[in-house]
Every structure is written in structure tokens, then in C-alpha cells.
Coordinates of C-alpha atoms and ligand atoms in Angstrom, one line a residue:
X8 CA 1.7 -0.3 22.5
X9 CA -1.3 1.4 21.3
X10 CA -4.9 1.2 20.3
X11 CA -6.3 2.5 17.5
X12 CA -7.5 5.4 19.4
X13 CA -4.3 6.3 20.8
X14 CA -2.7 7.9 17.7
X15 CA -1.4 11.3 18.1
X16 CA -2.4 13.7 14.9
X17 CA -0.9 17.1 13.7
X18 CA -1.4 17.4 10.6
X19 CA 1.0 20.0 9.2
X20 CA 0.3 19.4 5.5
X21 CA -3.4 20.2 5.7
X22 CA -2.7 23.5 7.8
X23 CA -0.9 24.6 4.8
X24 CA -4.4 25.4 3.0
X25 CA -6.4 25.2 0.2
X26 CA -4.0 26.1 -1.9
X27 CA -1.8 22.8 -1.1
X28 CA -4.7 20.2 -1.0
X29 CA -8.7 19.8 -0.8
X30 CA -10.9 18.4 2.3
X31 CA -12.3 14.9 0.5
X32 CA -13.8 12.3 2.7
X33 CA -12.9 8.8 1.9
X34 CA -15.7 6.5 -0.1
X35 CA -15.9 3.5 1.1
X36 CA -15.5 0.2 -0.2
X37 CA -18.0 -2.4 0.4
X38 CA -18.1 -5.4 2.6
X39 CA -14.0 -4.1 3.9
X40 CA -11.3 -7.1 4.9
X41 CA -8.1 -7.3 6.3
X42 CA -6.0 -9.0 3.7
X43 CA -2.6 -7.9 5.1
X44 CA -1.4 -6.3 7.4
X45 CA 2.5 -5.9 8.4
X46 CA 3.5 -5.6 11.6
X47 CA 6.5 -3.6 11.5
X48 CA 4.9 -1.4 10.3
X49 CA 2.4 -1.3 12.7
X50 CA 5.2 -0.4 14.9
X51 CA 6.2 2.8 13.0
X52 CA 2.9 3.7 14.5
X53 CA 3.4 2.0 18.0
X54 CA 0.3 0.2 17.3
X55 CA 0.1 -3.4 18.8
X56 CA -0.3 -5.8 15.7
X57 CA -3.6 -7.7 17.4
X58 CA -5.3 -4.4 16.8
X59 CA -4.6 -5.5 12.6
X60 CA -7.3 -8.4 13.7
X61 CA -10.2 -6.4 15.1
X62 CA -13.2 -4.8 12.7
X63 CA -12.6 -1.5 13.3
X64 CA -9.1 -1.8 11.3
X65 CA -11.0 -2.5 8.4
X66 CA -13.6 -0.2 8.9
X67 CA -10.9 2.7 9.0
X68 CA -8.8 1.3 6.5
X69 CA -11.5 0.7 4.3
X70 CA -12.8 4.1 3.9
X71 CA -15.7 3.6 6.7
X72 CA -14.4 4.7 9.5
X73 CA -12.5 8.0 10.7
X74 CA -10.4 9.5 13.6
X75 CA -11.9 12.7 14.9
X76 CA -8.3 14.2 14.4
X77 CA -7.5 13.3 10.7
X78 CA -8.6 15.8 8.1
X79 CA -8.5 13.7 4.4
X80 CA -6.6 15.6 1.8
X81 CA -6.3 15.0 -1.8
X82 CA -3.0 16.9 -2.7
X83 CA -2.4 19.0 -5.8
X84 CA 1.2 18.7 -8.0
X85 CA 2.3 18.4 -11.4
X86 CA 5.1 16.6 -13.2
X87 CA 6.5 15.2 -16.0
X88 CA 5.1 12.2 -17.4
X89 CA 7.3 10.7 -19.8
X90 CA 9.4 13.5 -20.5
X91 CA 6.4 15.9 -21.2
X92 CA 5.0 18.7 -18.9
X93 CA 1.6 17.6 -17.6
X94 CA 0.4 20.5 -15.6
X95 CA -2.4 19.1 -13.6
X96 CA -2.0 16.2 -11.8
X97 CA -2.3 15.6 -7.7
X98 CA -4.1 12.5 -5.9
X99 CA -6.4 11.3 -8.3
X100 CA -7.3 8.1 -6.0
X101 CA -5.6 8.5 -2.6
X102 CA -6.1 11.3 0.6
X103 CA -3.6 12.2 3.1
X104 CA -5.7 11.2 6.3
X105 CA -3.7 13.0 8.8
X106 CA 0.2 13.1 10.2
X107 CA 0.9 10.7 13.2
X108 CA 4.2 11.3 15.7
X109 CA 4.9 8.2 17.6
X110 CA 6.4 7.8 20.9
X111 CA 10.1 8.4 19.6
X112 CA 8.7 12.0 17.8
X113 CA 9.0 10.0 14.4
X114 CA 6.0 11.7 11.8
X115 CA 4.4 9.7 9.8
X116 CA 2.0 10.3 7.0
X117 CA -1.2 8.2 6.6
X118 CA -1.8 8.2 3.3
X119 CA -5.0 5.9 2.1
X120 CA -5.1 4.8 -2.0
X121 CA -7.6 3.7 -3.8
X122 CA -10.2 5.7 -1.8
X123 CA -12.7 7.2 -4.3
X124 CA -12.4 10.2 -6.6
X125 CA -11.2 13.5 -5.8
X126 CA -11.1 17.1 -7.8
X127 CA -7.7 15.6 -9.3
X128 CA -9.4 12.7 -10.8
X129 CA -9.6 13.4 -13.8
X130 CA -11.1 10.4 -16.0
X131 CA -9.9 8.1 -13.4
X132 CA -12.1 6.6 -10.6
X133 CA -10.9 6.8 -7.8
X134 CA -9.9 3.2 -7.4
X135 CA -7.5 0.8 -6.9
X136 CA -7.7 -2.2 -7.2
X137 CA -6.6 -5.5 -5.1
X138 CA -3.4 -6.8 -7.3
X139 CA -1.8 -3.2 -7.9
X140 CA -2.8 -3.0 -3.8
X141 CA -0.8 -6.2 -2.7
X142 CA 2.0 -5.4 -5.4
X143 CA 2.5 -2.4 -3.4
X144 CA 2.1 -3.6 0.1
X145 CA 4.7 -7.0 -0.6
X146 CA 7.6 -4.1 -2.6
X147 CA 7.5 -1.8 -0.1
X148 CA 8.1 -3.5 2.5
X149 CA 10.3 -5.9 0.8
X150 CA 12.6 -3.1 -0.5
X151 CA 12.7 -1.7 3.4
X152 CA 13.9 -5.2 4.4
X153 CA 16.7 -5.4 1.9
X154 CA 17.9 -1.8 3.3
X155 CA 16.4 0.2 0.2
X156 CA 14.4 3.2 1.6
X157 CA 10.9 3.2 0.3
X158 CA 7.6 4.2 1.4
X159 CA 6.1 2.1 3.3
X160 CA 2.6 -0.1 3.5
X161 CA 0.6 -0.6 6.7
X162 CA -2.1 -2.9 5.2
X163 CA -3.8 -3.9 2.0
X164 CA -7.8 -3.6 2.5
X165 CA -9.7 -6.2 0.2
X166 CA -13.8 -5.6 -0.9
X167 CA -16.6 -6.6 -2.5
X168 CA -16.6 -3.2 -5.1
X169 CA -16.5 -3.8 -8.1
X170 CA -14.1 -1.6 -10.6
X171 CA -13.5 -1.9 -14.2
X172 CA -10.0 -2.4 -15.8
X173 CA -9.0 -4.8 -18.7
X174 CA -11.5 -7.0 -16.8
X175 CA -13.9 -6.5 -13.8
X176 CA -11.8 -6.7 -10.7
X177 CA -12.4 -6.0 -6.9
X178 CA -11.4 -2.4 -5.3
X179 CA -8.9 -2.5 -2.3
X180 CA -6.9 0.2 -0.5
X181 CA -3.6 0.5 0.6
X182 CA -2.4 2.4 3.4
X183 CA 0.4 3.8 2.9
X184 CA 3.2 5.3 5.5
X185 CA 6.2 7.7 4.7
X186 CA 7.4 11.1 6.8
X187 CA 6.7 13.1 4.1
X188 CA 4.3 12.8 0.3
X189 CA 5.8 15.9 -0.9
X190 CA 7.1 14.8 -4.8
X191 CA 9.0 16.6 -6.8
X192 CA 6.0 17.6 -8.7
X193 CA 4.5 19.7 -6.2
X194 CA 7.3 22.1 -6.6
X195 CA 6.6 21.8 -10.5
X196 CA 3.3 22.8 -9.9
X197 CA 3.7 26.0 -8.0
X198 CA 6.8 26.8 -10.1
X199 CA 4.4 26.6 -13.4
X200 CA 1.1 27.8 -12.0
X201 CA 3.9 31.3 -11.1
X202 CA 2.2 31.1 -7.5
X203 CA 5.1 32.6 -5.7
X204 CA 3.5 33.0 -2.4
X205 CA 2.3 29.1 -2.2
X206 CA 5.8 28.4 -3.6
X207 CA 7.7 29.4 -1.2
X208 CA 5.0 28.8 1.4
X209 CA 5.8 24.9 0.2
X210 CA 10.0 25.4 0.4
X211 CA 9.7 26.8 3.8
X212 CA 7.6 23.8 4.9
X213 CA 10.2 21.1 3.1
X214 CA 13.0 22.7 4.4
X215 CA 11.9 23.4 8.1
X216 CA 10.0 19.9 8.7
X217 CA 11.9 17.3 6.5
X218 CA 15.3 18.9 5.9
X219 CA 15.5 20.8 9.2
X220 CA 20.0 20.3 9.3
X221 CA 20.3 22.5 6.2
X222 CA 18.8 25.7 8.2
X223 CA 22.0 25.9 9.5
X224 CA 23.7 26.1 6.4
X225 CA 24.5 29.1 4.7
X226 CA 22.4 28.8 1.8
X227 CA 19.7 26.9 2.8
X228 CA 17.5 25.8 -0.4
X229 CA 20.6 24.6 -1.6
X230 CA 21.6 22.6 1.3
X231 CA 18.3 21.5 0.8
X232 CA 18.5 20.7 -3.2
X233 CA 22.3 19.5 -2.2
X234 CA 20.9 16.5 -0.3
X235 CA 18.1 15.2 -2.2
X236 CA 20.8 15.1 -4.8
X237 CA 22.5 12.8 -2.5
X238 CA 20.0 10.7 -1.5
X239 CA 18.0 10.3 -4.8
X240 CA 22.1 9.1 -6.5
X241 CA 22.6 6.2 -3.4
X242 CA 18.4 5.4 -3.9
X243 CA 19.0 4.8 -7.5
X244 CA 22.4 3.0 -6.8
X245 CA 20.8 0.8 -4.4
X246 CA 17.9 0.2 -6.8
X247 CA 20.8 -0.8 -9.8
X248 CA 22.9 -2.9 -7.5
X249 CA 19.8 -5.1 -6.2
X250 CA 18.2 -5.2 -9.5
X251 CA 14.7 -3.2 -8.8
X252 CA 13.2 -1.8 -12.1
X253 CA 10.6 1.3 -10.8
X254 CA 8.9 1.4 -14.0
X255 CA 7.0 5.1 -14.3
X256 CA 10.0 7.6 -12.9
X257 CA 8.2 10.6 -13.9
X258 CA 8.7 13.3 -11.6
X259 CA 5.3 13.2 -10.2
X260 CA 6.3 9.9 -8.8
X261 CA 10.0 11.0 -7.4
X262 CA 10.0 11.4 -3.0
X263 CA 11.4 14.9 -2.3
X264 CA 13.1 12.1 0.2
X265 CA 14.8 10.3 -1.9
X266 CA 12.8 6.8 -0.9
X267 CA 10.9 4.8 -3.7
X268 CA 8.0 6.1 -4.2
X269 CA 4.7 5.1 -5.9
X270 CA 4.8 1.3 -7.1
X271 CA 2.9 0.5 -10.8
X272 CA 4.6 -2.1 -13.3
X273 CA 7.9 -2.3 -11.4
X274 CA 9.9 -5.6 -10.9
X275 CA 12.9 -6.9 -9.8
X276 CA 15.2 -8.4 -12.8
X277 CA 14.8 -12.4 -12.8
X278 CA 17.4 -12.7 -15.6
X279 CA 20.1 -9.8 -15.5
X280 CA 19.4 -7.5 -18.5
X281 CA 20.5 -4.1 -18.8
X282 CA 17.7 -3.0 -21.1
X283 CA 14.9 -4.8 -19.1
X284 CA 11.8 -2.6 -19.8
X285 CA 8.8 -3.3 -17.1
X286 CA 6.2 -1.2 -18.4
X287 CA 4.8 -2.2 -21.5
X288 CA 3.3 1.0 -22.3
X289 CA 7.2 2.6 -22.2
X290 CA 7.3 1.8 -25.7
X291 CA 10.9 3.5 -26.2
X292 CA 12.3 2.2 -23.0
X293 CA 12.6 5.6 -21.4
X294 CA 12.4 4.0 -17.8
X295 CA 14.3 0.8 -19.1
X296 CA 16.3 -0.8 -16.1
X297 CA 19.9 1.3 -17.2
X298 CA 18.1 4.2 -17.9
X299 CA 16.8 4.8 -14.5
X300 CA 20.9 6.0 -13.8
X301 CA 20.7 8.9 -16.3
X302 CA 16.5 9.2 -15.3
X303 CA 17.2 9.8 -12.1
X304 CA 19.4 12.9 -12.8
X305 CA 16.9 14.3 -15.6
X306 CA 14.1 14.6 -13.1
X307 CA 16.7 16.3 -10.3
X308 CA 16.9 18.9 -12.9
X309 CA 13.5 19.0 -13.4
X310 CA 13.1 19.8 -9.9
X311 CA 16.3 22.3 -10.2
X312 CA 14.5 24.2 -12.7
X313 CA 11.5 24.7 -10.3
X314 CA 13.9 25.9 -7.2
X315 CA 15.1 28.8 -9.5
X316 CA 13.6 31.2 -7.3
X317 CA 15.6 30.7 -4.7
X318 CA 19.0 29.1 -6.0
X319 CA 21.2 30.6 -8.5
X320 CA 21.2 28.6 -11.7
X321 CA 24.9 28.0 -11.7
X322 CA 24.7 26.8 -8.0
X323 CA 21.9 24.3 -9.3
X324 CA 24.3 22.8 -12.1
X325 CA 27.0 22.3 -10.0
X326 CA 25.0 20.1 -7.5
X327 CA 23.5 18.2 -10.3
X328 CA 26.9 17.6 -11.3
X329 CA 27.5 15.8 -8.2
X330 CA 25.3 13.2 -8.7
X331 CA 26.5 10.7 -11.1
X332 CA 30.0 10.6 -9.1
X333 CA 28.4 10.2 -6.1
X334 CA 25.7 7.6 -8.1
X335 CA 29.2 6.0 -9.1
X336 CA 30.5 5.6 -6.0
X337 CA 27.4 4.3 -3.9
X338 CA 26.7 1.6 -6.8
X339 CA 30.5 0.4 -7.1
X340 CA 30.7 0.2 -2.9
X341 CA 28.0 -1.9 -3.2
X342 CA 29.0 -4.3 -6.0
X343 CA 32.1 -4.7 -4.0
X344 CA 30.3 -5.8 -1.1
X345 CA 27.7 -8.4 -3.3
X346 CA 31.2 -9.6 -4.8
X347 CA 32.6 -10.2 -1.2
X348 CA 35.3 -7.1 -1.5
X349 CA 36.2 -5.2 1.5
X350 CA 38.9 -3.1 0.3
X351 CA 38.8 -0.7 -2.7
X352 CA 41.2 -1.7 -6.2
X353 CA 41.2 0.6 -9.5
X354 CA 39.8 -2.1 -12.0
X355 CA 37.1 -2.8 -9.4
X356 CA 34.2 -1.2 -12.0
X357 CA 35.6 -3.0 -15.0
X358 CA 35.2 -6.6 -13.0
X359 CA 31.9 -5.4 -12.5
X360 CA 31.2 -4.6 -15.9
X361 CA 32.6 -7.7 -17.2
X362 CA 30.7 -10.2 -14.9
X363 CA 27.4 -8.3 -15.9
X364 CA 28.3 -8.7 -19.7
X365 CA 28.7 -12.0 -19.3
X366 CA 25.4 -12.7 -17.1
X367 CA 23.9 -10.7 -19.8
X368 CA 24.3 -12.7 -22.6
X369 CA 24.1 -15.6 -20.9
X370 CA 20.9 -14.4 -19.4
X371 CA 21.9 -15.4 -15.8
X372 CA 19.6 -15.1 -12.7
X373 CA 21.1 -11.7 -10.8
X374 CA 19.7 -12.3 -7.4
X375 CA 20.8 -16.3 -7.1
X376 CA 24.1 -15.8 -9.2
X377 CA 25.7 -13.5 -6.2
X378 CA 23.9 -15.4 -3.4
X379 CA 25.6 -18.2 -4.3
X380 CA 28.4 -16.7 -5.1
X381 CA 28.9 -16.7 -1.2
X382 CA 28.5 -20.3 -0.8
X383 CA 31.6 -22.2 0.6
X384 CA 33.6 -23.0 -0.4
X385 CA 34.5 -20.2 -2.9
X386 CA 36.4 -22.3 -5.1
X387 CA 33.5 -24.8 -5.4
X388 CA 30.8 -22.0 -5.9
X389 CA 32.7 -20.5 -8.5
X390 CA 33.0 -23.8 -10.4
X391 CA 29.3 -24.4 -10.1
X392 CA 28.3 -21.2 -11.4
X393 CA 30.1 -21.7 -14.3
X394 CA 26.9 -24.0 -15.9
X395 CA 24.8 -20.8 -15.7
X396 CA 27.0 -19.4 -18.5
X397 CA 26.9 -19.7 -22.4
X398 CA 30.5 -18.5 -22.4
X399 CA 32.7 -20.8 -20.4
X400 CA 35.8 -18.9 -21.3
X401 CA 34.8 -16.1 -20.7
X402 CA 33.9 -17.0 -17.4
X403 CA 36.6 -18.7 -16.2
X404 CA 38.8 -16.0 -17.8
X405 CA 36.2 -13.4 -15.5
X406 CA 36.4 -15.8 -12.5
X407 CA 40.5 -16.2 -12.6
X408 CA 41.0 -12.3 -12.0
X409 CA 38.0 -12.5 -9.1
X410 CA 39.6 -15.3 -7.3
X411 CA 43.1 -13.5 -8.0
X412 CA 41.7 -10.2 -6.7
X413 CA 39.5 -12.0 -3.7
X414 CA 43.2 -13.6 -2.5
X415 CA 44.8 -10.0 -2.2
X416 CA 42.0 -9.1 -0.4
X417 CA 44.0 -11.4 2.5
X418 CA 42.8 -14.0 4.5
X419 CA 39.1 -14.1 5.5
X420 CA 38.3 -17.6 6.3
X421 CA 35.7 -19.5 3.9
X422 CA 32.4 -18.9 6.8
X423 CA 33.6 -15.7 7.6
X424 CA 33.3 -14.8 3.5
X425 CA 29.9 -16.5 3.2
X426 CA 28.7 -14.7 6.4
X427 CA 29.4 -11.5 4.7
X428 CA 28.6 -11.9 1.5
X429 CA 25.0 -13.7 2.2
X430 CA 24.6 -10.5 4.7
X431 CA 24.7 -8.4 1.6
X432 CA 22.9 -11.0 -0.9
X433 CA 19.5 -11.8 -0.5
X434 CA 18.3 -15.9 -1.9
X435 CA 14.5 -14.0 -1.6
X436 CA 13.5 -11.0 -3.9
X437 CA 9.7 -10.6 -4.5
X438 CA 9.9 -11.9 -8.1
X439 CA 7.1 -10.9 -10.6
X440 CA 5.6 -14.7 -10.7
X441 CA 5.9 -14.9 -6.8
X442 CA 3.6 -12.1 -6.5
X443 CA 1.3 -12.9 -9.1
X444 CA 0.9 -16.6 -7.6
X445 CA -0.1 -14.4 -4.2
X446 CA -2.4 -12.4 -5.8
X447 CA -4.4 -15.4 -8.1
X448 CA -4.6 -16.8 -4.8
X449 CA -6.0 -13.9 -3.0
X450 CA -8.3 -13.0 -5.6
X451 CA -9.9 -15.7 -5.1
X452 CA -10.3 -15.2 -1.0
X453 CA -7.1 -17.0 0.2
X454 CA -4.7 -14.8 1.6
X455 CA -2.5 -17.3 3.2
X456 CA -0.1 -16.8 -0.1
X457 CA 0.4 -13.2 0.4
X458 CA 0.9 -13.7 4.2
X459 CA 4.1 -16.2 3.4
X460 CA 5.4 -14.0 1.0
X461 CA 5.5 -10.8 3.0
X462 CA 6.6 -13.1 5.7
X463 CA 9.7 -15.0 3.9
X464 CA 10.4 -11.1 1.9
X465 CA 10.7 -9.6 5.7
X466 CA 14.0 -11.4 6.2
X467 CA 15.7 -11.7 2.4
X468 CA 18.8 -12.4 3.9
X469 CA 17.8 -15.2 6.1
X470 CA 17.6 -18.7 4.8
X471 CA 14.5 -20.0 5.7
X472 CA 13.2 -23.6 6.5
X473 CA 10.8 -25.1 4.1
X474 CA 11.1 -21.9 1.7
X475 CA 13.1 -23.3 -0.8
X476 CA 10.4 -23.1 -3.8
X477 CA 10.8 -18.8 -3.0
X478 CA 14.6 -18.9 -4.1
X479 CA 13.7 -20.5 -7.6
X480 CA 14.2 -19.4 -10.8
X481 CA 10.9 -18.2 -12.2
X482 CA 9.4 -21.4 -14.3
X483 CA 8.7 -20.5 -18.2
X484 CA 5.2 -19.0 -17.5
X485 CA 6.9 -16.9 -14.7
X486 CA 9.5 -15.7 -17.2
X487 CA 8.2 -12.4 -19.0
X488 CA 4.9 -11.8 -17.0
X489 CA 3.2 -8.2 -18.5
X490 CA 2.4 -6.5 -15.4
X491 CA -1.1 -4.0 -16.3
X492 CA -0.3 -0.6 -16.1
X493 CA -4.1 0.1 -15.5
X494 CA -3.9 -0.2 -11.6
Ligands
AMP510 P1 0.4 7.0 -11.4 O1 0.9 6.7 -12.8 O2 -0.2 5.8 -10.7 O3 1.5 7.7 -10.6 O4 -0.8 8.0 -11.6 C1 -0.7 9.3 -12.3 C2 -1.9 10.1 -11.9 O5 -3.1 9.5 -12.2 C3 -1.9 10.5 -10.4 O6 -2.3 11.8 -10.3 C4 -3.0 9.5 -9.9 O7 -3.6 10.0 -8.8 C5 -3.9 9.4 -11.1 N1 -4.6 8.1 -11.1 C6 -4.2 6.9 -11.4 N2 -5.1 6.0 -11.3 C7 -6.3 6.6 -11.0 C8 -7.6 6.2 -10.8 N3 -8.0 4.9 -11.0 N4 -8.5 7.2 -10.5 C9 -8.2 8.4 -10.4 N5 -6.9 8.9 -10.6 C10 -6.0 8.0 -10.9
MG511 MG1 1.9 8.6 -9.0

């Protein structure tokens, strides 16, 4: 376990130059506090979680404090916002502080946001504030414990600084972990700014630290392309089949990783609805719950178009072409295993689609409906269920051909099914209502609300004593909460 002053820097990104990112010192925020901190993700770092408790953690997470070895860079990229070319964007209110290997040779990025202005700024300033920060800090490492890959959040840092949004709020900062920042913007921006030197300066980098397999191959860069295809189709499957709405896919905001990346308005669906829209600003539902499928292979071809250079165009179509079948696959595997299916039938995807019709226009809740789902026995679950729909028929029609197909699937007995269908179903998603609840709570100096929730989200799986008002439906003011865009 280490101290503070124990972590190991080599900060590869900044060595890249001035052309990649610019030296910024952090500002710091007044009167700095520890309102969160999560220990496994302390441990990415090796860092033993008592050191969350001591000033200095605040001091360095507020923006006061610095490691001799970290050299704070604000990043430069571009992107597409909303389907349009914006060509200058970068970190407008967070640095990279510095790269961290821990004792396994794992690299991590320390990434701090909401730390004061930077050249990328623009009219922005600098700041974030504490209920975009604890939104962030409770999804990221709720998605990680549900097995979705996601950047990750070391600790939320509250303050006395004022900020201005709808309404005057507090500032807070957000430390954020992940191997790699590198978006698919920043190849936008060197693809449109026709650097060609920094460009491929920037490939060589991706391709030799985070995608070091495809060397061998023999066409590297599209080895390279080849599996962020991969991993952005079974990232957005996982995000479909567990319900998680990002909000603001614009490219700028898309992990060269293929991990969730950059958390505004998002939510998990309460009610299933296929056209659930979480940002109130995406007036024409552009990032609309289904349209993150087709969204997600629209920005890989954004990023196609900026690895022309080095990958022939008809290679790049072909291995976009791969991703909606392998999208297909990854989301149907998982449906299976939510609906307690081990083996593989043709009509699998239309039982899907059925079920999901009807919890549509019944408006059922998607997280509880397949948790319970699980419970035993099956033939008493199902019949329960049935109350959540408007459509009895149409149910019981739906739940015939699942208990028919669930038979042929042979002879599981009832604990072994619930084991391995409540393995797969979480009874705890961080609900929109959940987290507001933690944040009212913490804006107001208790944090105790945002410690249970990160605590109970940690193990979504688990059934937890005491916890039961966390696997609730939202209540009507819960329902259709508008999340501020203005973070
Ligand atoms: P986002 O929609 O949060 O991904 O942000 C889009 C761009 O705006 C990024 O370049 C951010 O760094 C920048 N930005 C967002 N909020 C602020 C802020 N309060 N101050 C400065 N820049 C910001
Ligand atoms: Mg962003």
C-alpha cells in the first residue's frame, strides 16, 4: 500500500509537446473537502484508502497541492458536436496531472476536472461544479461494478467557490482515472488542422502504448482501427442491454478505448423506452437511447475519416461494416443471459424484441422487471410480473414461448436459474432521483447520502440488508427529473 508520496509518474502524454497539450497549473478551489472518495479506486493506484482521510488529499485534489513529478496539461482535440464539425475544442476545465504505473505496470491517467480555465476555455470557466462532480464520481464507478468499462473516479472534492450556472452553486473537482484520455477528437483535430507530422506523431503513440498487440499485425493502424471497432460495438451493447443512456456522444466525448467516457445529462432508463431522450437540449433526439446503436457507428466513421492517412479507405469501410454484427451479437448474448438463456435459438432476437414492445407500452421498470425475473420460482415470478403489464395477453402470449423456450434449455434447478440470472441482473442501478436525493443532501454538507449510494452501487448484484428503498421504482417526482446540461 502506498502513501501519497509514493506514486510513480511518467508522463508520456506531456513528453509529446506543445503541440499535443499546454503546461496549466491547477486554480484552486477554496476551503477544499473530501466528499468521496472510492476505494477501489484507490487501489488502481495502490494507494491505501486511510490516506482518502488525511488533509493533504484534499489539498492535492483540490487544486492546492502538487507532486514534484506531475506536469498539468490541458489537452487540445476537436470533434463533432451534434453532428457538426467544431474545430477547436480540448480541456476547457480539466488538466492531465501526470501518468501513474502501479505495482502490477498498470498506467493510469490522473486527470483533475473542474480545475480552472485553460487556453481551450473558451467562454467557459473553468469549473465544475459539485452535482455534475458526484454524478460522475457515483456512474463511473457504478457502470465499472456492473462490468461496463468506463473511466473511472478517484474522488469528488467539494468547496466553498462559488460558480454561476442556472443558479449560484459550489465548485468541486473530480479526479478522474482511465489508461488513456486520447478521444476520438484528437485525431479529428490533427486530421483537420492538416498537421501531418503531430498526426502521426499521435498514431504512433496510440498504437505503441495503448494498442501495443496490433504491432504485430500486418497492417498496423488498421489492427488498430479494427479493435476500437470492436470494443466501441460490445461498449455500446453493454450500454443497450443494461439500459445506460450517455446523453452527449459527440466524438469529442468517445474513448479511443472504447470505455464510457465523459458523464453530463446521462441516465439509466427507469421505465424501458426506446426513444428516451436524457438531454434536454438534444432537441431532435440525436443521442436518444436507440440511437446511441446507429451513433456509435457514425462517430467510428468520423474517426475513419481522420485515419485516412494511413488506412486505405476501402479497408476503413469494411471494418466499419463489422460493427453492427458484432453490436448484434454482443447485445443479443447478453439479453440471453438477463433472460436466463444459456444456449443460443434462431428466434432468440425476436423474443427480445417482443418482451421490450411490450414493457414499452406498458412503460415497465427495465432494471426490476429482469431482476425479478430470476426470482423462484420461475413460474411464480412470471405470474407476478404479469401486473406490471397493460397488455395481459400479450404477456402471457410473450411469457408462454419464454417458459416453452426456458424448458428446452433442460433442467437447471429453480436456485441454480436465480443464481444465474441475479448474477447478470442488477436490483441497484444509480437511478436519476437516487442521485439527485445524494446530491440535495450533499449540497447542503451531508455526504453520508452519497457515501451509501456509492456504497450499495459497488455491489449491484448483491442484495443488500436494509437497502430495500434503493431497488424502488422512482416515486412520481423521481419520474422525468431534467438533468442541467450546464455542468
Ligand atoms: P462537454 O460537453 O462537457 O464534453 O464539454 C465540451 C467542451 O466544453 C469541452 O472542451 C469542455 O472542456 C468544455 N467545457 C465544458 N464546460 C466548461 C466550463 N465550465 N469551462 C470551460 N470549458 C468547459
Ligand atoms: Mg467532453
Amino acid at each position: 500500500m502506498k502513501a501519497l508520496d509514493d506514486l510513480t509518474f511518467d508522463n508520456r502524454f506531456a513528453r509529446l509537446g506543445d503541440g499535443f497539450s499546454t503546461h496549466v497549473l491547477p486554480e484552486p478551489i477554496d476551503a477544499p473537502r473530501l466528499v468521496v472518495a472510492s476505494s477501489a479506486a484507490m487501489a488502481l493506484l495502490d494507494l491505501d484508502p486511510a490516506v482518502a482521510q488525511t488533509p493533504v488529499f484534499a489539498e492535492l485534489f483540490g487544486g492546492h497541492k502538487l507532486w514534484a513529478e506531475a506536469e498539468p496539461r490541458a489537452m487540445v482535440y476537436s470533434g463533432h458536436q451534434f453532428g457538426s464539425y467544431n474545430p477547436q475544442l480540448g480541456d476547457g476545465r480539466g488538466l492531465l496531472l501526470g501518468e501513474v504505473y502501479n505495482a502490477a505496470g498498470e498506467h493510469w491517467d490522473l486527470h483533475l476536472k473542474g480545475a480552472g480555465q485553460t487556453p481551450y476555455s473558451r467562454m467557459g470557466d473553468g469549473r465544475a461544479v459539485l452535482r455534475s462532480s458526484i454524478r460522475e464520481f457515483l456512474a463511473s464507478e457504478a457502470l465499472h461494478a456492473l462490468g461496463i468499462p468506463s473511466s473511472r473516479a478517484l474522488c469528488v472534492i467539494g468547496s466553498d467557490t462559488p460558480v454561476w450556472r442556472e443558479k449560484q452553486e459550489r465548485a468541486a473537482m473530480v479526479l478522474r482515472l482511465a489508461p488513456s484520455h486520447i478521444r476520438f477528437g484528437h485525431f479529428e483535430y490533427f486530421y483537420y488542422t492538416q498537421k501531418t507530422e503531430l498526426h502521426q506523431q499521435l498514431a504512433e503513440h496510440v498504437l505503441k502504448l495503448h494498442f501495443p498487440e496490433c504491432q504485430e499485425q500486418p497492417e498496423p493502424y488498421l489492427a488498430m482501427f479494427r479493435e476500437i471497432v470492436e470494443r466501441n460495438a460490445e461498449l455500446i451493447a453493454k450500454w443497450q442491454a443494461y439500459g445506460f443512456c450517455h446523453g452527449v456522444m459527440n466524438t469529442d466525448n468517445m474513448s479511443i478505448l472504447g470505455i464510457t467516457f465523459d458523464f453530463g445529462p446521462f441516465a439509466f432508463l427507469d421505465d424501458f423506452d426506446a426513444h428516451f431522450i436524457c438531454n434536454h437540449s438534444d432537441h431532435e433526439g440525436r443521442y436518444s437511447f436507440s440511437n446511441q446503436v446507429p451513433i456509435g457507428q457514425w462517430n467510428l466513421s468520423a474517426l475513419a475519416q481522420a485515419l485516412t492517412p494511413y488506412i486505405s479507405v476501402e479497408a476503413l469501410r469494411e471494418t466499419l461494416g463489422l460493427y453492427l454484427p458484432l453490436y448484434q451479437a454482443h447485445y443479443l448474448d447478453l439479453m440471453r443471459r438477463r433472460l436466463g438463456l444459456t444456449t443460443a435459438e434462431d428466434d432468440d432476437q425476436k423474443l427480445v424484441e417482443r418482451l421490450l414492445q411490450l414493457m414499452q407500452n406498458s412503460g415497465v421498470d427495465y432494471t426490476l422487471f429482469f431482476r425479478r425475473l430470476g426470482d423462484e420460482p420461475a413460474a411464480l415470478a412470471v405470474a407476478q410480473l404479469r401486473d406490471d403489464f397493460v397488455d395481459r395477453a400479450g404477456f402471457d402470449a410473450w411469457a408462454d414461448e419464454y417458459k416453452a423456450r426456458v424448458e428446452r434449455e433442460g433442467n437447471a434447478s429453480e436456485t441454480q436459474r436465480r443464481e444465474r440470472m441475479h448474477a447478470v441482473n442488477p436490483l441497484y442501478i444509480l437511478r436519476n432521483y437516487l442521485a439527485q436525493n445524494a446530491i440535495t443532501a450533499a449540497e447542503s454538507g451531508d455526504y453520508s447520502e452519497v457515501h451509501r449510494l456509492h456504497e450499495v452501487l459497488s455491489k449491484p448484484f448483491e442484495e443488500q440488508a436494509g437497502m430495500e428503498q434503493y431497488a424502488q421504482r422512482p416515486p412520481d417526482w423521481g419520474k422525468h427529473l431534467e438533468i442541467s446540461c450546464s455542468s
